[in-house]
Amino acid sequence: MKKVVKLENLDCANCAAKMEDGISKIAGVEKATVSFLMQKMTIVAPEEQMEDILNQAEKIIHKLEPDVVLKL
């Protein structure tokens, strides 16, 4: 399953790269991309794991950029 999430208030390209790296390491994630220019995150993972993966991704994102809001 592919899930695209809008990221509001993402204002650091380096942080976006760190987010992508961290999210890619979550168990079950087949592919993860965080686009600073497009202000979005794309995750490819099994549908039954997606909710848990999104929760873990949100924690990683807020650790790096506390002001980012995920719009599912």
Short mmCIF file of N, CA, C and O in Angstrom, two decimals, residues 5-61:
data_model
loop_
_atom_site.label_atom_id
_atom_site.label_comp_id
_atom_site.label_asym_id
_atom_site.label_seq_id
_atom_site.Cartn_x
_atom_site.Cartn_y
_atom_site.Cartn_z
N VAL A 5 1.27 11.64 2.62
CA VAL A 5 0.85 12.50 3.72
C VAL A 5 1.43 13.89 3.51
O VAL A 5 2.62 14.04 3.24
N LYS A 6 0.59 14.91 3.63
CA LYS A 6 1.04 16.30 3.52
C LYS A 6 1.72 16.69 4.82
O LYS A 6 1.25 16.36 5.91
N LEU A 7 2.85 17.38 4.72
CA LEU A 7 3.59 17.84 5.89
C LEU A 7 3.57 19.37 5.91
O LEU A 7 4.21 20.01 5.09
N GLU A 8 2.83 19.94 6.84
CA GLU A 8 2.77 21.39 6.97
C GLU A 8 3.85 21.87 7.93
O GLU A 8 4.13 21.23 8.93
N ASN A 9 4.43 23.02 7.62
CA ASN A 9 5.46 23.67 8.44
C ASN A 9 6.82 22.97 8.39
O ASN A 9 7.64 23.17 9.28
N LEU A 10 7.06 22.18 7.37
CA LEU A 10 8.38 21.57 7.18
C LEU A 10 9.28 22.64 6.57
O LEU A 10 9.06 23.08 5.45
N ASP A 11 10.27 23.09 7.34
CA ASP A 11 11.08 24.21 6.86
C ASP A 11 12.58 23.94 6.87
O ASP A 11 13.38 24.86 6.91
N CYS A 12 12.96 22.68 6.82
CA CYS A 12 14.38 22.34 6.87
C CYS A 12 14.65 21.15 5.93
O CYS A 12 14.19 20.05 6.20
N ALA A 13 15.37 21.41 4.85
CA ALA A 13 15.66 20.34 3.88
C ALA A 13 16.52 19.24 4.50
O ALA A 13 16.32 18.06 4.24
N ASN A 14 17.47 19.62 5.34
CA ASN A 14 18.32 18.64 6.00
C ASN A 14 17.50 17.76 6.94
O ASN A 14 17.71 16.55 7.02
N CYS A 15 16.55 18.37 7.65
CA CYS A 15 15.67 17.61 8.54
C CYS A 15 14.81 16.63 7.75
O CYS A 15 14.57 15.51 8.18
N ALA A 16 14.34 17.06 6.57
CA ALA A 16 13.54 16.18 5.72
C ALA A 16 14.35 14.94 5.33
O ALA A 16 13.83 13.82 5.35
N ALA A 17 15.63 15.12 5.03
CA ALA A 17 16.50 13.99 4.70
C ALA A 17 16.68 13.06 5.90
O ALA A 17 16.66 11.84 5.76
N LYS A 18 16.83 13.65 7.09
CA LYS A 18 16.96 12.84 8.31
C LYS A 18 15.67 12.09 8.60
O LYS A 18 15.69 10.94 9.03
N MET A 19 14.52 12.73 8.36
CA MET A 19 13.23 12.07 8.54
C MET A 19 13.11 10.87 7.62
O MET A 19 12.73 9.78 8.04
N GLU A 20 13.46 11.09 6.35
CA GLU A 20 13.39 10.01 5.37
C GLU A 20 14.26 8.83 5.78
O GLU A 20 13.84 7.67 5.72
N ASP A 21 15.46 9.12 6.25
CA ASP A 21 16.38 8.06 6.68
C ASP A 21 15.79 7.29 7.86
O ASP A 21 15.80 6.06 7.88
N GLY A 22 15.28 8.01 8.86
CA GLY A 22 14.72 7.35 10.03
C GLY A 22 13.47 6.54 9.72
O GLY A 22 13.31 5.41 10.20
N ILE A 23 12.59 7.09 8.89
CA ILE A 23 11.33 6.41 8.54
C ILE A 23 11.63 5.17 7.71
O ILE A 23 10.97 4.15 7.85
N SER A 24 12.65 5.24 6.86
CA SER A 24 13.03 4.08 6.03
C SER A 24 13.46 2.89 6.88
O SER A 24 13.37 1.74 6.44
N LYS A 25 13.92 3.15 8.11
CA LYS A 25 14.40 2.08 8.98
C LYS A 25 13.30 1.44 9.83
O LYS A 25 13.56 0.47 10.55
N ILE A 26 12.08 1.96 9.77
CA ILE A 26 10.97 1.39 10.53
C ILE A 26 10.65 0.01 9.95
O ILE A 26 10.56 -0.15 8.72
N ALA A 27 10.46 -0.97 10.82
CA ALA A 27 10.14 -2.33 10.37
C ALA A 27 8.87 -2.33 9.54
O ALA A 27 7.86 -1.74 9.94
N GLY A 28 8.93 -2.96 8.37
CA GLY A 28 7.78 -3.06 7.49
C GLY A 28 7.77 -2.05 6.36
O GLY A 28 7.05 -2.21 5.38
N VAL A 29 8.56 -0.99 6.48
CA VAL A 29 8.59 0.04 5.43
C VAL A 29 9.39 -0.48 4.25
O VAL A 29 10.56 -0.84 4.38
N GLU A 30 8.74 -0.53 3.09
CA GLU A 30 9.42 -0.96 1.87
C GLU A 30 10.15 0.22 1.23
O GLU A 30 11.25 0.07 0.71
N LYS A 31 9.51 1.41 1.29
CA LYS A 31 10.12 2.61 0.71
C LYS A 31 9.52 3.82 1.41
O LYS A 31 8.33 3.85 1.69
N ALA A 32 10.36 4.81 1.68
CA ALA A 32 9.89 6.06 2.27
C ALA A 32 10.61 7.22 1.62
O ALA A 32 11.82 7.16 1.42
N THR A 33 9.85 8.26 1.28
CA THR A 33 10.45 9.48 0.75
C THR A 33 9.81 10.67 1.46
O THR A 33 8.62 10.67 1.73
N VAL A 34 10.63 11.66 1.75
CA VAL A 34 10.15 12.92 2.32
C VAL A 34 10.64 14.02 1.40
O VAL A 34 11.84 14.21 1.24
N SER A 35 9.70 14.71 0.78
CA SER A 35 10.03 15.77 -0.16
C SER A 35 9.88 17.13 0.51
O SER A 35 8.77 17.55 0.85
N PHE A 36 11.01 17.81 0.68
CA PHE A 36 10.99 19.15 1.27
C PHE A 36 10.27 20.13 0.33
O PHE A 36 9.44 20.92 0.77
N LEU A 37 10.56 20.05 -0.95
CA LEU A 37 9.95 20.97 -1.91
C LEU A 37 8.45 20.78 -2.04
O LEU A 37 7.69 21.74 -2.11
N MET A 38 8.00 19.53 -2.05
CA MET A 38 6.58 19.24 -2.20
C MET A 38 5.84 19.22 -0.85
O MET A 38 4.62 19.14 -0.84
N GLN A 39 6.60 19.27 0.24
CA GLN A 39 6.01 19.24 1.59
C GLN A 39 5.14 18.00 1.78
O GLN A 39 4.01 18.08 2.25
N LYS A 40 5.69 16.83 1.39
CA LYS A 40 4.92 15.60 1.56
C LYS A 40 5.84 14.41 1.85
O LYS A 40 7.03 14.43 1.55
N MET A 41 5.22 13.39 2.44
CA MET A 41 5.91 12.15 2.75
C MET A 41 5.13 11.02 2.07
O MET A 41 3.91 11.00 2.11
N THR A 42 5.87 10.12 1.45
CA THR A 42 5.26 8.95 0.82
C THR A 42 5.86 7.71 1.45
O THR A 42 7.08 7.59 1.56
N ILE A 43 4.97 6.80 1.88
CA ILE A 43 5.41 5.55 2.49
C ILE A 43 4.77 4.39 1.75
O ILE A 43 3.56 4.42 1.50
N VAL A 44 5.58 3.39 1.43
CA VAL A 44 5.09 2.15 0.85
C VAL A 44 5.32 1.06 1.89
O VAL A 44 6.47 0.84 2.31
N ALA A 45 4.22 0.42 2.31
CA ALA A 45 4.30 -0.61 3.35
C ALA A 45 3.03 -1.45 3.31
O ALA A 45 2.03 -1.04 2.71
N PRO A 46 3.04 -2.63 3.94
CA PRO A 46 1.82 -3.45 3.98
C PRO A 46 0.67 -2.70 4.66
O PRO A 46 0.87 -2.01 5.66
N GLU A 47 -0.52 -2.83 4.11
CA GLU A 47 -1.69 -2.10 4.61
C GLU A 47 -1.96 -2.35 6.09
O GLU A 47 -2.27 -1.43 6.84
N GLU A 48 -1.79 -3.60 6.52
CA GLU A 48 -2.10 -3.95 7.92
C GLU A 48 -1.11 -3.33 8.91
O GLU A 48 -1.39 -3.23 10.10
N GLN A 49 0.04 -2.86 8.45
CA GLN A 49 1.04 -2.23 9.31
C GLN A 49 1.05 -0.71 9.20
O GLN A 49 1.73 -0.03 9.96
N MET A 50 0.30 -0.17 8.25
CA MET A 50 0.40 1.26 7.92
C MET A 50 0.10 2.17 9.11
O MET A 50 0.81 3.14 9.35
N GLU A 51 -0.94 1.87 9.89
CA GLU A 51 -1.29 2.74 11.01
C GLU A 51 -0.16 2.82 12.03
O GLU A 51 0.22 3.91 12.48
N ASP A 52 0.43 1.68 12.36
CA ASP A 52 1.54 1.65 13.32
C ASP A 52 2.77 2.38 12.74
O ASP A 52 3.44 3.13 13.45
N ILE A 53 3.03 2.18 11.47
CA ILE A 53 4.17 2.83 10.82
C ILE A 53 3.99 4.34 10.81
O ILE A 53 4.93 5.09 11.09
N LEU A 54 2.77 4.80 10.51
CA LEU A 54 2.51 6.25 10.51
C LEU A 54 2.70 6.84 11.90
O LEU A 54 3.22 7.95 12.05
N ASN A 55 2.30 6.11 12.93
CA ASN A 55 2.50 6.58 14.31
C ASN A 55 3.99 6.71 14.63
O ASN A 55 4.43 7.69 15.23
N GLN A 56 4.77 5.71 14.23
CA GLN A 56 6.21 5.76 14.46
C GLN A 56 6.86 6.87 13.65
O GLN A 56 7.76 7.58 14.14
N ALA A 57 6.41 7.05 12.41
CA ALA A 57 6.94 8.11 11.55
C ALA A 57 6.65 9.48 12.16
O ALA A 57 7.52 10.36 12.15
N GLU A 58 5.46 9.65 12.71
CA GLU A 58 5.10 10.93 13.32
C GLU A 58 6.02 11.25 14.50
O GLU A 58 6.45 12.39 14.68
N LYS A 59 6.37 10.24 15.28
CA LYS A 59 7.29 10.46 16.41
C LYS A 59 8.67 10.90 15.91
O LYS A 59 9.29 11.79 16.49
N ILE A 60 9.15 10.27 14.85
CA ILE A 60 10.44 10.64 14.27
C ILE A 60 10.40 12.07 13.75
O ILE A 60 11.31 12.86 14.00
N ILE A 61 9.33 12.41 13.06
CA ILE A 61 9.18 13.76 12.49
C ILE A 61 9.15 14.80 13.59
O ILE A 61 9.85 15.81 13.51
#
